[in-house]
CSV table of C-alpha atoms and ligand atoms in Angstrom, one decimal:
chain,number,residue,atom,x,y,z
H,1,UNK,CA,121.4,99.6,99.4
H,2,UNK,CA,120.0,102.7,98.3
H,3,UNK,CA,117.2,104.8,100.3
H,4,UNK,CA,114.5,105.6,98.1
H,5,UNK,CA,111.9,108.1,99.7
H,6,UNK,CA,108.6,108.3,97.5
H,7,UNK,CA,106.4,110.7,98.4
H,8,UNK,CA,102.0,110.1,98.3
H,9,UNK,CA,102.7,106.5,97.9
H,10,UNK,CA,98.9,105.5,99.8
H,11,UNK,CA,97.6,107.5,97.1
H,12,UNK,CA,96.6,106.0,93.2
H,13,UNK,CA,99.5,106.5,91.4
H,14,UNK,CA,101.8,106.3,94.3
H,15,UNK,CA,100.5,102.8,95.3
H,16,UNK,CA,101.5,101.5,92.3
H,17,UNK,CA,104.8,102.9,92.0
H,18,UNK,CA,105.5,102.1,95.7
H,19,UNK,CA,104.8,98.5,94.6
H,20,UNK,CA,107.0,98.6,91.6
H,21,UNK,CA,109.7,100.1,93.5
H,22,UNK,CA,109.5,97.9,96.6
H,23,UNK,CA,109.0,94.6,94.2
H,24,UNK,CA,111.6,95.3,91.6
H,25,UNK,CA,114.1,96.7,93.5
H,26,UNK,CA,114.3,94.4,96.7
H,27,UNK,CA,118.0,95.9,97.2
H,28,UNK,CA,116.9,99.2,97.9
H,29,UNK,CA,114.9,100.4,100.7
H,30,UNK,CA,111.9,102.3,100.1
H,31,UNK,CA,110.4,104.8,102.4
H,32,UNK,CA,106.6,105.4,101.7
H,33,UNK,CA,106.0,109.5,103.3
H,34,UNK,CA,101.9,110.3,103.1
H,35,UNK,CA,99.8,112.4,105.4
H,36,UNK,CA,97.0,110.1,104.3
H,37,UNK,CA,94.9,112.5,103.3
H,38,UNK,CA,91.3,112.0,102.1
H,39,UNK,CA,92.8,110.5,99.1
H,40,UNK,CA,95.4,108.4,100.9
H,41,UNK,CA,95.0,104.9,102.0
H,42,UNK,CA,97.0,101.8,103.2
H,43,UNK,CA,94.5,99.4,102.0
H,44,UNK,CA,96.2,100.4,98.5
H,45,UNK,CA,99.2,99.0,99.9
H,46,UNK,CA,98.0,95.8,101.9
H,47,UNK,CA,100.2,93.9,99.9
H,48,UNK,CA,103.7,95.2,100.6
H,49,UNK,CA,103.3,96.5,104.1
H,50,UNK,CA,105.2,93.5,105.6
H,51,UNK,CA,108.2,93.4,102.7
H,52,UNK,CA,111.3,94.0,104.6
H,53,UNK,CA,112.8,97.2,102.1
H,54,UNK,CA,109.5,98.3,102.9
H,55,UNK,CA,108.9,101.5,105.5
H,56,UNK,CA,105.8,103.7,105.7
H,57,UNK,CA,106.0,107.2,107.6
H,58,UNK,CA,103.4,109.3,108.1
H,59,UNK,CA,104.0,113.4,108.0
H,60,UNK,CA,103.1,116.3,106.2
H,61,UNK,CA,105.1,117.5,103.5
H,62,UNK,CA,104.6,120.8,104.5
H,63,UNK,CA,105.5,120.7,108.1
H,64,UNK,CA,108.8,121.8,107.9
H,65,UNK,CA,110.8,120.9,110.7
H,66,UNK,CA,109.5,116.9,110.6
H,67,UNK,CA,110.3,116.8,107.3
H,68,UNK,CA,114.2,118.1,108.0
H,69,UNK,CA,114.0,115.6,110.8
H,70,UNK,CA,113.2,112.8,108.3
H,71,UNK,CA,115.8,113.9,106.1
H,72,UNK,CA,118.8,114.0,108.6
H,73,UNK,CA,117.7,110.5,110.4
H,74,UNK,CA,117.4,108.6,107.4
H,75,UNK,CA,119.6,110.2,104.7
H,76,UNK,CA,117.4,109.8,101.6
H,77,UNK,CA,119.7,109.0,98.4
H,78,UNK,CA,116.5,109.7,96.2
H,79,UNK,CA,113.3,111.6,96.2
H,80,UNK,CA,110.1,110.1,94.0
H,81,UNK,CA,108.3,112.7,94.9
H,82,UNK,CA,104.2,112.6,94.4
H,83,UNK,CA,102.4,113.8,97.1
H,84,UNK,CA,99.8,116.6,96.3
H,85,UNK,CA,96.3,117.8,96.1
H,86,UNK,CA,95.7,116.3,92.4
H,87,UNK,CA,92.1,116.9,91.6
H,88,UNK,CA,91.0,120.2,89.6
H,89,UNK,CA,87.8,120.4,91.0
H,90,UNK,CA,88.7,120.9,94.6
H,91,UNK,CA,91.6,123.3,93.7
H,92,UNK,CA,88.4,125.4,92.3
H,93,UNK,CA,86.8,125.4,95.4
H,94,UNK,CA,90.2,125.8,97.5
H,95,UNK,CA,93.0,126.7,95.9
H,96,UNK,CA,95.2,127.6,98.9
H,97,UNK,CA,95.7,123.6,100.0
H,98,UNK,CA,97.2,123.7,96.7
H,99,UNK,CA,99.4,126.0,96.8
H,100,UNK,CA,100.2,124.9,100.3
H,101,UNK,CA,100.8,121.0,99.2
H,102,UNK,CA,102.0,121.3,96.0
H,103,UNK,CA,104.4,124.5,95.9
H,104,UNK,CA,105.4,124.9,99.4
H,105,UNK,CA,105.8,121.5,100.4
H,106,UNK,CA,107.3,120.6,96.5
H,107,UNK,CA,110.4,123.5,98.4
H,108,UNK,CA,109.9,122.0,101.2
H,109,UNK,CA,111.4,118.4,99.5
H,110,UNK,CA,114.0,120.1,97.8
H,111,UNK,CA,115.3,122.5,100.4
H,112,UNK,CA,115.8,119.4,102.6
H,113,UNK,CA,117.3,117.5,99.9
H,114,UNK,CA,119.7,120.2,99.2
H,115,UNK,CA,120.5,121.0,102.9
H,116,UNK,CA,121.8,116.8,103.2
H,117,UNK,CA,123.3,117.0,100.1
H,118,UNK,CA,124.8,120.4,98.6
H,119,UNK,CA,128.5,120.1,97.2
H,120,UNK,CA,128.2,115.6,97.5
H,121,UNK,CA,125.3,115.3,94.8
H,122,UNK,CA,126.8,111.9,93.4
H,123,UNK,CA,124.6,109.2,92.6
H,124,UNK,CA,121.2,112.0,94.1
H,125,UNK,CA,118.1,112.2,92.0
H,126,UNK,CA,115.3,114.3,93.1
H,127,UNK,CA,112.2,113.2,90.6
H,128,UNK,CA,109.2,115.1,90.4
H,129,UNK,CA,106.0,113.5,89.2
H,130,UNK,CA,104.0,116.1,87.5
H,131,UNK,CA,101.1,116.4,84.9
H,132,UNK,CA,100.9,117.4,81.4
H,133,UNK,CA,98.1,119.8,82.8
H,134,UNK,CA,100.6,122.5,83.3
H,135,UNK,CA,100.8,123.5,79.3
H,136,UNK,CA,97.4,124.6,79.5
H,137,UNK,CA,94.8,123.6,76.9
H,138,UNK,CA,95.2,122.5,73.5
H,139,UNK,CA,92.8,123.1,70.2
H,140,UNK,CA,91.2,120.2,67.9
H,141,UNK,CA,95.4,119.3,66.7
H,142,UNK,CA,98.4,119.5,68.3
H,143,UNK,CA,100.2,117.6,71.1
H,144,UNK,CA,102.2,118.7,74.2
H,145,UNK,CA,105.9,118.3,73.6
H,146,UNK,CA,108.5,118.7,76.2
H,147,UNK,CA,109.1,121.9,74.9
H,148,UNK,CA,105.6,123.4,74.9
H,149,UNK,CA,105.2,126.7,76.6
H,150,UNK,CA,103.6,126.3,80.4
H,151,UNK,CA,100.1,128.2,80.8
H,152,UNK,CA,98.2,126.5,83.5
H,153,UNK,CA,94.1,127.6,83.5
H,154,UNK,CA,93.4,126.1,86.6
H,155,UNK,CA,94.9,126.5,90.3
H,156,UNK,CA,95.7,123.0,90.1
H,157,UNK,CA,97.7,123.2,87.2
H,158,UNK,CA,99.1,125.9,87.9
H,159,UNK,CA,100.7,125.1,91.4
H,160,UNK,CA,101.8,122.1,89.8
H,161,UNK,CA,103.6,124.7,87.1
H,162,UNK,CA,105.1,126.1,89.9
H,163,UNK,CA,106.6,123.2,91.8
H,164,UNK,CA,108.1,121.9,88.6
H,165,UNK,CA,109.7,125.7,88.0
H,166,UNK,CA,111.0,125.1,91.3
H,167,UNK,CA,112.7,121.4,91.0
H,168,UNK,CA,114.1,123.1,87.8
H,169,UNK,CA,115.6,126.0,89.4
H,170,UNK,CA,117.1,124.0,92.5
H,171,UNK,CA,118.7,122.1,89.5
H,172,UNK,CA,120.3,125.5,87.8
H,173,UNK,CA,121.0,127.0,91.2
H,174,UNK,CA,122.1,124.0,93.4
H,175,UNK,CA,122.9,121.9,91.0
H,176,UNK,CA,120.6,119.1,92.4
H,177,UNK,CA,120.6,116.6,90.1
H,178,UNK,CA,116.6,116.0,89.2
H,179,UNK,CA,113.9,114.9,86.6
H,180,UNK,CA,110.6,115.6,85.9
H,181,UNK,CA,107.9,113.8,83.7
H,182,UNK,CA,104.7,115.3,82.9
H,183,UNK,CA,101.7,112.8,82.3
H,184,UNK,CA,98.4,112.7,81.2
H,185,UNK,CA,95.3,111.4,82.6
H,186,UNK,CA,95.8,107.9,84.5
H,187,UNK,CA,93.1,105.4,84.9
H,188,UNK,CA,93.2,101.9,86.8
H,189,UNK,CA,92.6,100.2,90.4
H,190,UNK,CA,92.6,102.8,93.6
H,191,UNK,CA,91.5,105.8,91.8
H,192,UNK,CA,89.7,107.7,94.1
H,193,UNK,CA,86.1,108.2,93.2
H,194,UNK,CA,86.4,111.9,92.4
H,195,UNK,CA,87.8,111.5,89.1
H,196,UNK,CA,85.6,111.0,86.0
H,197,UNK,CA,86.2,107.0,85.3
H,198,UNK,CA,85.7,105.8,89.1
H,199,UNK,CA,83.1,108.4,89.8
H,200,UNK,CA,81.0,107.0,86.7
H,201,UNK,CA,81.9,103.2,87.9
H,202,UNK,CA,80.6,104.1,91.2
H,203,UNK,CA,77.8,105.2,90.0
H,204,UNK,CA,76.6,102.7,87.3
H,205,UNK,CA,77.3,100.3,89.9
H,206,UNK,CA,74.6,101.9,92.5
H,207,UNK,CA,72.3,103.0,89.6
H,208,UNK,CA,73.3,106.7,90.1
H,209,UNK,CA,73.2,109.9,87.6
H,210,UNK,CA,77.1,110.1,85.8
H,211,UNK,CA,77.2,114.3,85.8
H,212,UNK,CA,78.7,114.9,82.7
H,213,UNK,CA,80.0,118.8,82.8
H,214,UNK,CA,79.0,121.0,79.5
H,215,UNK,CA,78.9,119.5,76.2
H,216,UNK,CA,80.8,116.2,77.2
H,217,UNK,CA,83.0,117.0,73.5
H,218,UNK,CA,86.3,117.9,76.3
H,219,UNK,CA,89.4,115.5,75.4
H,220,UNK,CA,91.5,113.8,77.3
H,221,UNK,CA,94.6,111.4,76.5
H,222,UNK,CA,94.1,108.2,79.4
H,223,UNK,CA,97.1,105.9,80.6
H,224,UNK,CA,96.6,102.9,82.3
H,225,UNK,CA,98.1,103.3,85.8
H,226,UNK,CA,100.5,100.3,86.2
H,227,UNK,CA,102.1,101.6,82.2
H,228,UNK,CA,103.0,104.9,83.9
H,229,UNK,CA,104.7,103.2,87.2
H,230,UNK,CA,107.0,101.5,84.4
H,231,UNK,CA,107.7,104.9,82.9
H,232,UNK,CA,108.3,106.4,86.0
H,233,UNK,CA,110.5,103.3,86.8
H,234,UNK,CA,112.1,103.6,83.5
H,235,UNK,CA,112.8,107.6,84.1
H,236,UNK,CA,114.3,107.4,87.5
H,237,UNK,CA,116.8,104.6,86.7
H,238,UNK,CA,117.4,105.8,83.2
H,239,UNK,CA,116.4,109.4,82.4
H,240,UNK,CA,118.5,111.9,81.6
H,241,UNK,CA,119.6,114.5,84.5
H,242,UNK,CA,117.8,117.7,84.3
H,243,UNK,CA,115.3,116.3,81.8
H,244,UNK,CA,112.2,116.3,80.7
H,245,UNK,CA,109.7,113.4,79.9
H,246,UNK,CA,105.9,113.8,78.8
H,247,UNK,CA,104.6,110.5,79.3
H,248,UNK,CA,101.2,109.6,77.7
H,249,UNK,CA,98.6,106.7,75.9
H,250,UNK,CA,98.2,107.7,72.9
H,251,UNK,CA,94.8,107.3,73.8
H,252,UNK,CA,92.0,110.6,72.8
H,253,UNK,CA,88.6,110.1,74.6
H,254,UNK,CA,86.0,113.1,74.8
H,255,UNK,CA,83.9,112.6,77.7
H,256,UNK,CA,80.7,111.5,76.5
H,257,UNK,CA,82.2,109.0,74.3
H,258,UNK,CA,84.2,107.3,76.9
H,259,UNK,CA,81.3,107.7,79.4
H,260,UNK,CA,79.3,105.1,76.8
H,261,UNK,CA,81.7,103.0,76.8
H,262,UNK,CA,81.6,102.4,80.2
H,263,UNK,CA,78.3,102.3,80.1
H,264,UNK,CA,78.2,99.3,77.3
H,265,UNK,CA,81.3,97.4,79.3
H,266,UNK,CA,79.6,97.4,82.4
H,267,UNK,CA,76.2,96.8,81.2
H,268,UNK,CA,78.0,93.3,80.2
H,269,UNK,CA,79.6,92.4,83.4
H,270,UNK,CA,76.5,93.2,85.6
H,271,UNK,CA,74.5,91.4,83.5
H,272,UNK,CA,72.0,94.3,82.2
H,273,UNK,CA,70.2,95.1,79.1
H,274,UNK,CA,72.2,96.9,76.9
H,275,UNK,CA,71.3,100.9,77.1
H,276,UNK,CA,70.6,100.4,81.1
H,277,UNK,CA,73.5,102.7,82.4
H,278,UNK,CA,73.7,104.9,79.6
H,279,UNK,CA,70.2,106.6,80.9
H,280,UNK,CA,72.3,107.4,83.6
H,281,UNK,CA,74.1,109.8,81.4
H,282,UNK,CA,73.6,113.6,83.0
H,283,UNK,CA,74.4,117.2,81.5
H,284,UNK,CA,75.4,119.3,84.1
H,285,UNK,CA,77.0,122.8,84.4
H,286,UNK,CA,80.8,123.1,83.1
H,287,UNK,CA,83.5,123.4,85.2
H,288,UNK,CA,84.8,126.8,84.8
H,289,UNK,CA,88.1,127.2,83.1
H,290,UNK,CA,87.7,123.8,81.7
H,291,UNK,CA,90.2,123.1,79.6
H,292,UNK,CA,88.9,121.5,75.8
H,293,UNK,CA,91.9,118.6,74.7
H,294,UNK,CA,95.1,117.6,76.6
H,295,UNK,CA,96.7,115.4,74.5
H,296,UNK,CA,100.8,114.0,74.9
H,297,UNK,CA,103.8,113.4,71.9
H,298,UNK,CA,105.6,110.5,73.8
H,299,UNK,CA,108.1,110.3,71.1
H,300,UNK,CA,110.8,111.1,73.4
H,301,UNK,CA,110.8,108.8,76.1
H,302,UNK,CA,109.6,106.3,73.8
H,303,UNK,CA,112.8,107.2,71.3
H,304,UNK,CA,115.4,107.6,74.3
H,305,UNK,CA,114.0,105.1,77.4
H,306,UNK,CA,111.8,102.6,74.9
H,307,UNK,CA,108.7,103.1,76.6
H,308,UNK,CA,105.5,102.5,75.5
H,309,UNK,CA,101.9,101.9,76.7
H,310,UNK,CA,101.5,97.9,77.0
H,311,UNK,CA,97.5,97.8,77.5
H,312,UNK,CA,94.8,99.5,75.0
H,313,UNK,CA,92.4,101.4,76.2
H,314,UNK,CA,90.1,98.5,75.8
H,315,UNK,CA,91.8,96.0,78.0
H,316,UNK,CA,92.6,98.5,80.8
H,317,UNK,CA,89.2,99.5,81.3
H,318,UNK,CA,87.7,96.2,81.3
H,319,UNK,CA,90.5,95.1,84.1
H,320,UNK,CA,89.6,98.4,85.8
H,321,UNK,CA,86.1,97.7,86.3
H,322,UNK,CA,86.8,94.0,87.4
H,323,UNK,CA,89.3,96.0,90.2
H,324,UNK,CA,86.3,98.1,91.3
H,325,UNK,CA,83.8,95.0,90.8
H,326,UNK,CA,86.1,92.9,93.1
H,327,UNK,CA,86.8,95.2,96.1
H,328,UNK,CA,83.4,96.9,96.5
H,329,UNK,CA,84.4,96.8,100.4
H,330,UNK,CA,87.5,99.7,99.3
H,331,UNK,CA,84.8,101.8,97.2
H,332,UNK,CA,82.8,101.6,100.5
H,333,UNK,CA,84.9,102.9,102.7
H,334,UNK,CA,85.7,105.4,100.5
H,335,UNK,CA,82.7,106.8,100.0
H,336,UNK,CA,82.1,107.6,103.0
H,337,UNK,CA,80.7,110.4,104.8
H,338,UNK,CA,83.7,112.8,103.8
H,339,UNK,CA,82.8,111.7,100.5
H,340,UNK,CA,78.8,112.6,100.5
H,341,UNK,CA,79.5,116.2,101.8
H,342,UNK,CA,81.5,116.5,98.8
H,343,UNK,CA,79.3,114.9,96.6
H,344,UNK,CA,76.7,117.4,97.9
H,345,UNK,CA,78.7,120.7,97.6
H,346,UNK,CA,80.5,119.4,93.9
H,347,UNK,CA,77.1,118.4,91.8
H,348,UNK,CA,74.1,119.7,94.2
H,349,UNK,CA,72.5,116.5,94.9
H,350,UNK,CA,72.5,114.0,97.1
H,351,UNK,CA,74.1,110.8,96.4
H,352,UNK,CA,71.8,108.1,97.4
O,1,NAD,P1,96.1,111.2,94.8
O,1,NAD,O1,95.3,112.4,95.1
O,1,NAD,O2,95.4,109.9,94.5
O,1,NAD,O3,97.2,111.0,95.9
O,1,NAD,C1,97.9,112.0,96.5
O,1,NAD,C2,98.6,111.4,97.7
O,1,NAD,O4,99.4,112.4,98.3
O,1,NAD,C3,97.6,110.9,98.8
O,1,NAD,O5,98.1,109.6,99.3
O,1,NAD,C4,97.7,111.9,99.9
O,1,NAD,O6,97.4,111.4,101.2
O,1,NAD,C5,99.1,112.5,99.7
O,1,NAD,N1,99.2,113.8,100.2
O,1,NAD,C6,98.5,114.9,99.9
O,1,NAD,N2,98.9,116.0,100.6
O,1,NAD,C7,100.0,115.6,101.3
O,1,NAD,C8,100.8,116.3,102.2
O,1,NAD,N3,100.7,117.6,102.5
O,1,NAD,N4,101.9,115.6,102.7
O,1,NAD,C9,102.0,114.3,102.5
O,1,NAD,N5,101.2,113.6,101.6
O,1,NAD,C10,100.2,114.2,101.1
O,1,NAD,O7,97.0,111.7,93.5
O,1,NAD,P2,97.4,110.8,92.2
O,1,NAD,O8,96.4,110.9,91.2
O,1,NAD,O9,98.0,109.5,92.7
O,1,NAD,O10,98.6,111.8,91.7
O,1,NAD,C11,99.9,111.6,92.2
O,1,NAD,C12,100.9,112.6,91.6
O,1,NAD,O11,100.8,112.4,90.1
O,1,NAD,C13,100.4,114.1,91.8
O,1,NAD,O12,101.6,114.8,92.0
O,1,NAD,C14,99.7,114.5,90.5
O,1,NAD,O13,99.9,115.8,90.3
O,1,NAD,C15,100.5,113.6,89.5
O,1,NAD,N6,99.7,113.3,88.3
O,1,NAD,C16,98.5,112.7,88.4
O,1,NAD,C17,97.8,112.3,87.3
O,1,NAD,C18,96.4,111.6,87.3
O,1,NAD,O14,95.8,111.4,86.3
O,1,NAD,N7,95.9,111.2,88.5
O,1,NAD,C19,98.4,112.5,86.0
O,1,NAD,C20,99.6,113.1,85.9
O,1,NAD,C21,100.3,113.5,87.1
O,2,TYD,P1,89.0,114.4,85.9
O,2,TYD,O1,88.9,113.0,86.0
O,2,TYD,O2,88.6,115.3,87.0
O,2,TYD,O3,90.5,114.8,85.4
O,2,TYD,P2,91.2,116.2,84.9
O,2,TYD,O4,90.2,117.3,85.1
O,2,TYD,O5,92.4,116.3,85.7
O,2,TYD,O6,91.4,115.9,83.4
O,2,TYD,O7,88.2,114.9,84.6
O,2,TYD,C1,88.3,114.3,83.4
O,2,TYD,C2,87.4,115.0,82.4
O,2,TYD,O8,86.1,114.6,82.8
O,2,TYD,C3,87.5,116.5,82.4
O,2,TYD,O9,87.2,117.0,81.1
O,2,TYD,C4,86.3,116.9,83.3
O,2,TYD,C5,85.3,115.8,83.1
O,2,TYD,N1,84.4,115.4,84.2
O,2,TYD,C6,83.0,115.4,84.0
O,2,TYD,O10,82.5,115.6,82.9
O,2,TYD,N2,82.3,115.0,85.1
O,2,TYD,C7,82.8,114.8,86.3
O,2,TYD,O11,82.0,114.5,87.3
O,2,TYD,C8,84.2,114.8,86.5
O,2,TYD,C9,84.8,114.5,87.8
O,2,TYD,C10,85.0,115.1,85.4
């Protein structure tokens, strides 16, 4: 039995991978560390809680000494490691919880990986989850390949540029055997209502303005959640040791465009005429340093691990907005007052 730690598991994408993990794998026993955060939550993981390979511990990733303590008592064979402050917007506002989350608790991980470990790393993997946000902006062409220079525009991106530096030099200086994928843009069930696809479903369900920033024209590349917790599945039990892996759909949206979409999908389900939630559609100021088109080459892990995307864009959006439709009570409890302060200070009005 192998002890699997995953780090951010109550968040979105850790949810999901928790739930692969613990699932799949009922031979291993996995440890879900969160501080539950605003963005954390155990309803994500109702589910699983009672599996038996199935652990939950809550504690800071950047409180040193608990996390050594953690390390020693239960010996960790492997680190998923996604906890982190993940949304751009906030990292504008405060960028020193990033760099406290996601650098110092990121060498946090590893030193306590290294200090169980050094000189026995047989059958170790430290894998960090990362974003295809830390190679900066693109123009109209290109794609991101594994080999793209970093240049991170916003503190978000770039603490995440500097946690993955550091996984890569505890690999060249430790020899800690690790891996690293870089993603783009995830959509699906428990996104916190922050992001741009369960902010606008929030809103078109309670008839509120969808705040557009700039021109709308800004690309991004979506995956269906559950596809990357396969990937990441795929890369921990499969993926080369101080590797690489940009993991992506395929899948170029501007804003605006996938915005209307919405609008037309979920002017279906709730019965309305057609053009209703679209005249929610509202320009607002541009987020500064906002980066025009991420967009991934997955040729790699498609060519070496045979992954692909397994839902169109279509198909995960229409089950995504079923997910929200269906558990109204989650989108209430997370929009809560926490929620309307920010909501306040982010877009200058009130949500109602
Ligand atoms: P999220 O914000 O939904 O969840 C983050 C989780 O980390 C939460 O459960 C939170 O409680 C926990 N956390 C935050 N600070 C912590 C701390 N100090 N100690 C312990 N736990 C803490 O984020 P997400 O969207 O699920 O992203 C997960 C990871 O995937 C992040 O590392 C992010 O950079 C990366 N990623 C996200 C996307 C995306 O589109 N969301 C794309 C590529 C990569
Ligand atoms: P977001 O979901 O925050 O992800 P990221 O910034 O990590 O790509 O934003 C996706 C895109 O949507 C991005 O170009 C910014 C834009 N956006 C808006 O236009 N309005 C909004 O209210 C939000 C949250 C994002």
């Amino acid at each position: 039995m192998k002890k699997i730690l995953i780090t951010g598991g109550a968040g979105f994408i850790g949810s999901h991978v928790v739930r692969q993990f613990v699932c799949n794998y009922p031979n291993d026993h996995i440890y879900n560390l969160d501080a539950l955060t605003y963005a954390g939550n155990l309803a994500n993981l109702s589910d699983v809680e009672g599996l038996l390979n199935y652990t939950f511990i809550k504690a800071d990733i950047t409180d040193e000494a608990v996390i050594n303590n953690l390390f020693e008592k239960y010996r960790f064979d492997a680190v998923l490691h996604l906890a982190a402050e993940s949304h751009v917007d906030r990292s504008i506002s405060d960028p020193f919880s990033f760099v406290k989350t996601n650098v110092l608790g990121t060498v946090i991980l590893l030193q306590a990986f290294k200090n169980l470990w050094m000189g026995n790393w047989e059958g170790k993997r430290f894998y960090h989850i990362s974003t295809d946000e830390v190679y900066g902006s693109l123009g109209e062409t290109g794609f991101f390949t594994e080999t793209t220079p970093y240049a991170p525009n916003s503190p978000y991106s770039a603490s995440k540029a500097s946690s993955d530096h550091f996984v890569r030099a505890y690999g060249e200086t430790y020899g800690m055997p690790y891996v690293i994928s870089n993603c783009s843009n995830n959509y699906g069930p428990n996104h916190f209502p922050e992001k741009l696809i369960p902010l606008c479903i929030h809103n078109i369900l309670n008839n509120q303005p969808l705040p557009i920033y700039g021109n709308g024209k800004f690309i991004r590349d979506w995956l269906y959640v559950l596809d990357h917790a396969k990937a990441i599945d795929l890369v921990f039990h499969q993926g080369k040791n101080a590797t690489t892996y940009n993991i992506g759909g395929s899948n170029e949206w501007t804003n605006i465009d996938l915005v209307k979409l919405l609008c037309q999908l979920m002017d279906q389900k709730l019965e309305r005429a057609v053009g209703t939630s679209e005249k929610l559609i509202t320009y607002t100021t541009d987020r500064p340093g906002h980066d025009l088109r991420y967009a991934i080459d997955a040729r790699k892990i498609n060519a070496e691990l045979g992954w692909k995307p397994s839902v169109t864009f279509e198909e995960g959006l229409s089950q995504t907005i079923d997910w929200y439709m269906d558990n109204q009570a989650w989108l209430e409890q997370v929009t809560n007052g926490d929620y309307l302060r920010y909501y306040q200070d982010q877009y200058n009005t009130l949500l109602k």
